[in-house]
PDB file of C-alpha atoms and ligand atoms in Angstrom:
ATOM      1  CA  MET A 186       0.431  -0.172  -0.086  1.00  0.00           C
ATOM      2  CA  THR A 187       1.197   3.966  -0.981  1.00  0.00           C
ATOM      3  CA  ARG A 188       1.675   5.945   2.110  1.00  0.00           C
ATOM      4  CA  PHE A 189      -1.158   7.744  -0.121  1.00  0.00           C
ATOM      5  CA  ALA A 190      -2.678   5.069  -0.047  1.00  0.00           C
ATOM      6  CA  LYS A 191      -3.368   3.745   4.064  1.00  0.00           C
ATOM      7  CA  LEU A 192      -3.180   7.951   4.200  1.00  0.00           C
ATOM      8  CA  ALA A 193      -7.184   7.943   2.256  1.00  0.00           C
ATOM      9  CA  GLY A 194      -7.962   4.978   3.746  1.00  0.00           C
ATOM     10  CA  SER A 195      -7.695   6.720   8.127  1.00  0.00           C
ATOM     11  CA  VAL A 196     -10.256   9.805   6.940  1.00  0.00           C
ATOM     12  CA  ALA A 197     -12.659   7.532   5.150  1.00  0.00           C
ATOM     13  CA  ILE A 198     -12.373   5.587   8.822  1.00  0.00           C
ATOM     14  CA  VAL A 199     -12.251   9.538  10.500  1.00  0.00           C
ATOM     15  CA  ALA A 200     -15.295  10.650   8.110  1.00  0.00           C
ATOM     16  CA  THR A 201     -16.976   6.825   9.020  1.00  0.00           C
ATOM     17  CA  MET A 202     -16.957   7.061  12.291  1.00  0.00           C
ATOM     18  CA  LEU A 203     -18.149  11.564  11.800  1.00  0.00           C
ATOM     19  CA  ALA A 204     -20.998  11.287   9.763  1.00  0.00           C
ATOM     20  CA  PRO A 205     -23.369   9.558  12.176  1.00  0.00           C
ATOM     21  CA  VAL A 206     -22.942  12.870  14.478  1.00  0.00           C
ATOM     22  CA  VAL A 207     -23.331  14.808  11.803  1.00  0.00           C
ATOM     23  CA  ALA A 208     -26.694  13.369   9.607  1.00  0.00           C
ATOM     24  CA  SER A 209     -28.215  13.716  13.153  1.00  0.00           C
ATOM     25  CA  ALA A 210     -29.507  16.957  13.961  1.00  0.00           C
ATOM     26  CA  ASP A 211     -32.955  17.424  13.839  1.00  0.00           C
ATOM     27  CA  ASP A 212     -36.129  19.686  14.410  1.00  0.00           C
ATOM     28  CA  LYS A 213     -34.993  20.390  18.241  1.00  0.00           C
ATOM     29  CA  ASP A 214     -31.184  20.879  17.272  1.00  0.00           C
ATOM     30  CA  VAL A 215     -32.359  23.697  15.010  1.00  0.00           C
ATOM     31  CA  ILE A 216     -34.451  25.909  17.386  1.00  0.00           C
ATOM     32  CA  ASP A 217     -31.481  24.718  20.698  1.00  0.00           C
ATOM     33  CA  TYR A 218     -28.448  26.723  18.112  1.00  0.00           C
ATOM     34  CA  ARG A 219     -30.869  29.402  16.779  1.00  0.00           C
ATOM     35  CA  GLN A 220     -31.655  30.294  20.650  1.00  0.00           C
ATOM     36  CA  HIS A 221     -28.026  29.403  22.144  1.00  0.00           C
ATOM     37  CA  LEU A 222     -26.954  31.689  19.127  1.00  0.00           C
ATOM     38  CA  MET A 223     -29.961  34.199  20.242  1.00  0.00           C
ATOM     39  CA  ASN A 224     -29.157  34.215  23.481  1.00  0.00           C
ATOM     40  CA  THR A 225     -25.312  34.445  23.036  1.00  0.00           C
ATOM     41  CA  LEU A 226     -26.805  38.074  21.511  1.00  0.00           C
ATOM     42  CA  ASP A 227     -28.711  38.870  24.316  1.00  0.00           C
ATOM     43  CA  HIS A 228     -25.408  38.398  27.295  1.00  0.00           C
ATOM     44  CA  GLN A 229     -24.223  41.245  24.371  1.00  0.00           C
ATOM     45  CA  SER A 230     -26.244  43.008  24.219  1.00  0.00           C
ATOM     46  CA  GLY A 231     -26.413  42.658  28.102  1.00  0.00           C
ATOM     47  CA  ALA A 232     -22.098  43.501  28.561  1.00  0.00           C
ATOM     48  CA  LEU A 233     -22.881  46.916  26.396  1.00  0.00           C
ATOM     49  CA  GLY A 234     -26.130  48.622  27.425  1.00  0.00           C
ATOM     50  CA  MET A 235     -23.634  48.164  31.492  1.00  0.00           C
ATOM     51  CA  ILE A 236     -21.024  49.560  28.816  1.00  0.00           C
ATOM     52  CA  LEU A 237     -23.509  52.438  28.020  1.00  0.00           C
ATOM     53  CA  SER A 238     -24.829  53.058  31.563  1.00  0.00           C
ATOM     54  CA  GLY A 239     -21.092  54.353  32.716  1.00  0.00           C
ATOM     55  CA  VAL A 240     -20.900  50.765  34.738  1.00  0.00           C
ATOM     56  CA  ILE A 241     -18.595  48.918  33.366  1.00  0.00           C
ATOM     57  CA  PRO A 242     -15.133  51.100  31.420  1.00  0.00           C
ATOM     58  CA  ASP A 243     -15.880  51.068  27.404  1.00  0.00           C
ATOM     59  CA  LYS A 244     -13.199  49.417  26.448  1.00  0.00           C
ATOM     60  CA  HIS A 245     -13.814  46.386  25.612  1.00  0.00           C
ATOM     61  CA  MET A 246     -16.845  48.662  23.447  1.00  0.00           C
ATOM     62  CA  ALA A 247     -15.373  47.267  20.305  1.00  0.00           C
ATOM     63  CA  ASP A 248     -14.872  43.267  21.457  1.00  0.00           C
ATOM     64  CA  HIS A 249     -18.892  43.616  22.728  1.00  0.00           C
ATOM     65  CA  ILE A 250     -20.040  44.520  19.080  1.00  0.00           C
ATOM     66  CA  GLU A 251     -18.393  42.734  17.284  1.00  0.00           C
ATOM     67  CA  ILE A 252     -18.987  39.211  19.104  1.00  0.00           C
ATOM     68  CA  ILE A 253     -22.680  40.344  17.859  1.00  0.00           C
ATOM     69  CA  SER A 254     -21.606  40.472  14.806  1.00  0.00           C
ATOM     70  CA  LEU A 255     -20.332  37.834  14.435  1.00  0.00           C
ATOM     71  CA  VAL A 256     -22.775  35.691  15.859  1.00  0.00           C
ATOM     72  CA  ALA A 257     -25.510  37.801  14.102  1.00  0.00           C
ATOM     73  CA  SER A 258     -23.331  36.332  10.734  1.00  0.00           C
ATOM     74  CA  LEU A 259     -23.890  33.452  11.426  1.00  0.00           C
ATOM     75  CA  SER A 260     -27.814  33.651  12.005  1.00  0.00           C
ATOM     76  CA  PRO A 261     -28.960  33.419   8.453  1.00  0.00           C
ATOM     77  CA  LYS A 262     -28.214  30.155   8.632  1.00  0.00           C
ATOM     78  CA  ALA A 263     -29.284  28.696  11.539  1.00  0.00           C
ATOM     79  CA  PHE A 264     -32.700  30.281  11.000  1.00  0.00           C
ATOM     80  CA  ALA A 265     -32.471  29.096   6.803  1.00  0.00           C
ATOM     81  CA  PRO A 266     -33.776  25.213   7.666  1.00  0.00           C
ATOM     82  CA  HIS A 267     -38.212  25.280   7.300  1.00  0.00           C
ATOM     83  CA  VAL A 268     -38.605  24.662  11.354  1.00  0.00           C
ATOM     84  CA  GLU A 269     -41.567  25.867  13.239  1.00  0.00           C
ATOM     85  CA  GLY A 270     -41.214  26.543  16.754  1.00  0.00           C
ATOM     86  CA  GLY A 271     -39.485  27.691  19.535  1.00  0.00           C
ATOM     87  CA  GLN A 272     -40.689  31.293  19.672  1.00  0.00           C
ATOM     88  CA  SER A 273     -40.600  31.629  15.405  1.00  0.00           C
ATOM     89  CA  LYS A 274     -43.717  32.456  14.262  1.00  0.00           C
ATOM     90  CA  PRO A 275     -44.564  31.353  10.936  1.00  0.00           C
ATOM     91  CA  GLU A 276     -43.886  34.557   9.456  1.00  0.00           C
ATOM     92  CA  VAL A 277     -40.444  33.861   9.750  1.00  0.00           C
ATOM     93  CA  TRP A 278     -41.155  31.342   6.595  1.00  0.00           C
ATOM     94  CA  SER A 279     -44.614  33.013   5.127  1.00  0.00           C
ATOM     95  CA  LYS A 280     -42.569  36.070   4.485  1.00  0.00           C
ATOM     96  CA  ALA A 281     -38.474  35.453   3.693  1.00  0.00           C
ATOM     97  CA  ALA A 282     -38.228  37.587   1.729  1.00  0.00           C
ATOM     98  CA  ASP A 283     -39.238  40.687   4.898  1.00  0.00           C
ATOM     99  CA  PHE A 284     -37.873  38.350   7.471  1.00  0.00           C
ATOM    100  CA  ASP A 285     -34.264  37.326   5.663  1.00  0.00           C
ATOM    101  CA  LYS A 286     -33.926  41.538   4.547  1.00  0.00           C
ATOM    102  CA  LYS A 287     -34.545  42.254   8.199  1.00  0.00           C
ATOM    103  CA  MET A 288     -31.409  39.399   9.261  1.00  0.00           C
ATOM    104  CA  LYS A 289     -28.397  40.478   5.958  1.00  0.00           C
ATOM    105  CA  ASP A 290     -29.327  44.432   7.096  1.00  0.00           C
ATOM    106  CA  PHE A 291     -28.160  43.050  11.286  1.00  0.00           C
ATOM    107  CA  VAL A 292     -25.283  41.445   9.848  1.00  0.00           C
ATOM    108  CA  THR A 293     -23.877  44.484   7.989  1.00  0.00           C
ATOM    109  CA  GLY A 294     -25.305  47.030  10.314  1.00  0.00           C
ATOM    110  CA  SER A 295     -24.010  44.964  13.216  1.00  0.00           C
ATOM    111  CA  ALA A 296     -20.723  44.559  10.625  1.00  0.00           C
ATOM    112  CA  ASN A 297     -20.423  48.994   9.855  1.00  0.00           C
ATOM    113  CA  VAL A 298     -20.293  49.508  13.781  1.00  0.00           C
ATOM    114  CA  THR A 299     -17.609  47.419  14.656  1.00  0.00           C
ATOM    115  CA  LYS A 300     -15.437  49.149  12.266  1.00  0.00           C
ATOM    116  CA  ILE A 301     -16.235  52.610  13.190  1.00  0.00           C
ATOM    117  CA  ALA A 302     -15.798  51.418  16.672  1.00  0.00           C
ATOM    118  CA  ARG A 303     -12.142  50.267  15.994  1.00  0.00           C
ATOM    119  CA  ASP A 304     -11.827  52.988  13.673  1.00  0.00           C
ATOM    120  CA  GLN A 305     -12.742  55.875  15.730  1.00  0.00           C
ATOM    121  CA  GLY A 306     -13.825  54.480  19.179  1.00  0.00           C
ATOM    122  CA  PRO A 307     -16.241  53.952  21.262  1.00  0.00           C
ATOM    123  CA  THR A 308     -18.253  57.606  21.689  1.00  0.00           C
ATOM    124  CA  GLU A 309     -18.612  57.619  17.672  1.00  0.00           C
ATOM    125  CA  ALA A 310     -19.810  54.825  17.734  1.00  0.00           C
ATOM    126  CA  VAL A 311     -22.154  54.914  20.375  1.00  0.00           C
ATOM    127  CA  ASN A 312     -23.786  58.154  18.105  1.00  0.00           C
ATOM    128  CA  HIS A 313     -23.985  54.014  14.766  1.00  0.00           C
ATOM    129  CA  ILE A 314     -25.474  51.500  18.399  1.00  0.00           C
ATOM    130  CA  LEU A 315     -28.443  51.091  17.111  1.00  0.00           C
ATOM    131  CA  ASP A 316     -27.480  49.758  13.523  1.00  0.00           C
ATOM    132  CA  ALA A 317     -25.472  46.971  15.576  1.00  0.00           C
ATOM    133  CA  LEU A 318     -28.951  46.378  18.482  1.00  0.00           C
ATOM    134  CA  PRO A 319     -32.522  45.990  14.829  1.00  0.00           C
ATOM    135  CA  CYS A 320     -33.105  42.918  17.598  1.00  0.00           C
ATOM    136  CA  LYS A 321     -36.689  44.758  18.736  1.00  0.00           C
ATOM    137  CA  GLY A 322     -37.320  45.683  15.090  1.00  0.00           C
ATOM    138  CA  CYS A 323     -37.863  42.064  14.174  1.00  0.00           C
ATOM    139  CA  HIS A 324     -39.288  40.239  17.271  1.00  0.00           C
ATOM    140  CA  ASP A 325     -41.709  42.674  16.484  1.00  0.00           C
ATOM    141  CA  LEU A 326     -43.143  40.958  12.938  1.00  0.00           C
ATOM    142  CA  TYR A 327     -41.516  37.620  14.709  1.00  0.00           C
ATOM    143  CA  ARG A 328     -40.889  36.103  17.869  1.00  0.00           C
ATOM    144  CA  ASP A 329     -44.030  35.153  20.210  1.00  0.00           C
ATOM    145  CA  PRO A 330     -41.938  35.585  23.772  1.00  0.00           C
ATOM    146  CA  SER A 331     -45.165  33.590  25.502  1.00  0.00           C
ATOM    147  CA  LYS A 332     -44.442  30.552  23.129  1.00  0.00           C
ATOM    148  CA  LYS A 333     -40.845  28.509  24.359  1.00  0.00           C
TER     149      LYS A 333
HETATM  150  C1  LIG B 418     -33.472  39.842  12.135  1.00  0.00           C
HETATM  151  C2  LIG B 418     -35.111  38.768  12.549  1.00  0.00           C
HETATM  152  C3  LIG B 418     -34.311  38.873  13.747  1.00  0.00           C
HETATM  153  C4  LIG B 418     -32.730  39.291  14.862  1.00  0.00           C
HETATM  154  C5  LIG B 418     -31.989  41.037  14.506  1.00  0.00           C
HETATM  155  C6  LIG B 418     -32.909  38.920  16.198  1.00  0.00           C
HETATM  156  N1  LIG B 418     -34.013  38.576  16.227  1.00  0.00           N
HETATM  157 FE1  LIG B 418     -33.617  37.916  18.495  1.00  0.00          FE
HETATM  158  N2  LIG B 418     -35.469  36.178  17.451  1.00  0.00           N
HETATM  159  C7  LIG B 418     -35.134  35.919  16.538  1.00  0.00           C
HETATM  160  C8  LIG B 418     -36.189  35.276  16.743  1.00  0.00           C
HETATM  161  C9  LIG B 418     -37.000  34.920  15.103  1.00  0.00           C
HETATM  162  C10 LIG B 418     -35.991  34.597  17.792  1.00  0.00           C
HETATM  163  C11 LIG B 418     -37.523  32.873  18.384  1.00  0.00           C
HETATM  164  C12 LIG B 418     -36.203  32.014  17.548  1.00  0.00           C
HETATM  165  C13 LIG B 418     -36.988  30.895  18.156  1.00  0.00           C
HETATM  166  O1  LIG B 418     -36.757  30.685  19.197  1.00  0.00           O
HETATM  167  O2  LIG B 418     -38.285  30.283  17.494  1.00  0.00           O
HETATM  168  C14 LIG B 418     -35.657  35.176  18.600  1.00  0.00           C
HETATM  169  C15 LIG B 418     -35.625  35.243  20.338  1.00  0.00           C
HETATM  170  C16 LIG B 418     -34.605  35.804  20.283  1.00  0.00           C
HETATM  171  C17 LIG B 418     -34.318  34.710  22.440  1.00  0.00           C
HETATM  172  C18 LIG B 418     -34.430  33.533  23.118  1.00  0.00           C
HETATM  173  C19 LIG B 418     -33.735  33.025  23.011  1.00  0.00           C
HETATM  174  C20 LIG B 418     -34.626  31.911  23.254  1.00  0.00           C
HETATM  175  O3  LIG B 418     -33.979  30.717  24.044  1.00  0.00           O
HETATM  176  O4  LIG B 418     -35.457  31.564  23.149  1.00  0.00           O
HETATM  177  C21 LIG B 418     -33.581  36.046  22.515  1.00  0.00           C
HETATM  178  C22 LIG B 418     -32.961  36.773  23.974  1.00  0.00           C
HETATM  179  C23 LIG B 418     -32.340  37.113  21.256  1.00  0.00           C
HETATM  180  N3  LIG B 418     -33.845  36.734  19.943  1.00  0.00           N
HETATM  181  C24 LIG B 418     -32.379  38.311  21.611  1.00  0.00           C
HETATM  182  C25 LIG B 418     -31.724  39.177  20.601  1.00  0.00           C
HETATM  183  C26 LIG B 418     -30.822  40.289  20.450  1.00  0.00           C
HETATM  184  C27 LIG B 418     -30.607  40.518  21.825  1.00  0.00           C
HETATM  185  C28 LIG B 418     -31.332  40.729  19.035  1.00  0.00           C
HETATM  186  C29 LIG B 418     -29.921  41.228  18.812  1.00  0.00           C
HETATM  187  C30 LIG B 418     -28.416  42.014  18.791  1.00  0.00           C
HETATM  188  C31 LIG B 418     -31.914  39.922  18.664  1.00  0.00           C
HETATM  189  N4  LIG B 418     -31.915  38.865  18.858  1.00  0.00           N
HETATM  190  C32 LIG B 418     -32.220  40.197  17.549  1.00  0.00           C
HETATM  191  C33 LIG B 418     -35.341  36.868  15.155  1.00  0.00           C
HETATM  192  C34 LIG B 418     -34.506  37.973  15.423  1.00  0.00           C
END
């Protein structure tokens, strides 16, 4: 057996070991995953709120906004599978064009505010902070917090 054939063989074995894990994401996993992302956003917004109110120094402001923009960038794919449930209203999928646009604006908006915070500092970033936090505008239409 050549070295390449041996290597290819072990890659195939590892792939077989990983395959069942990859294949088993069910509807509950899809909902859990998007809720994990949303809860990360919630915690980061909480940290940002403490900075904005002055109780925590602002030197980490850009970092928290960047985490929000990173999680925002993961979110469109998390809502792509049509799995109703959790706190998502059916409109997430029946009005997908509008929902996707709101999600996309969140991704680009939060990335822009990250750049402003890095290049121009926290004081200027505060003037644009709502672009990184369009949470309510989406939730009012697409989330039903009374559901679990
Ligand atoms: C483009 C739409 C959209 C944006 C923007 C958005 N969310 Fe959400 N969010 C949702 C939807 C839809 C759900 C319901 C998810 C589910 O349970 O299926 C949700 C759920 C949540 C939840 C509840 C999670 C749970 O465990 O039940 C929290 C907390 C949350 N979002 C926080 C935030 C914060 C904070 C932001 C802004 C930084 C944000 N979201 C931005 C659409 C959005």
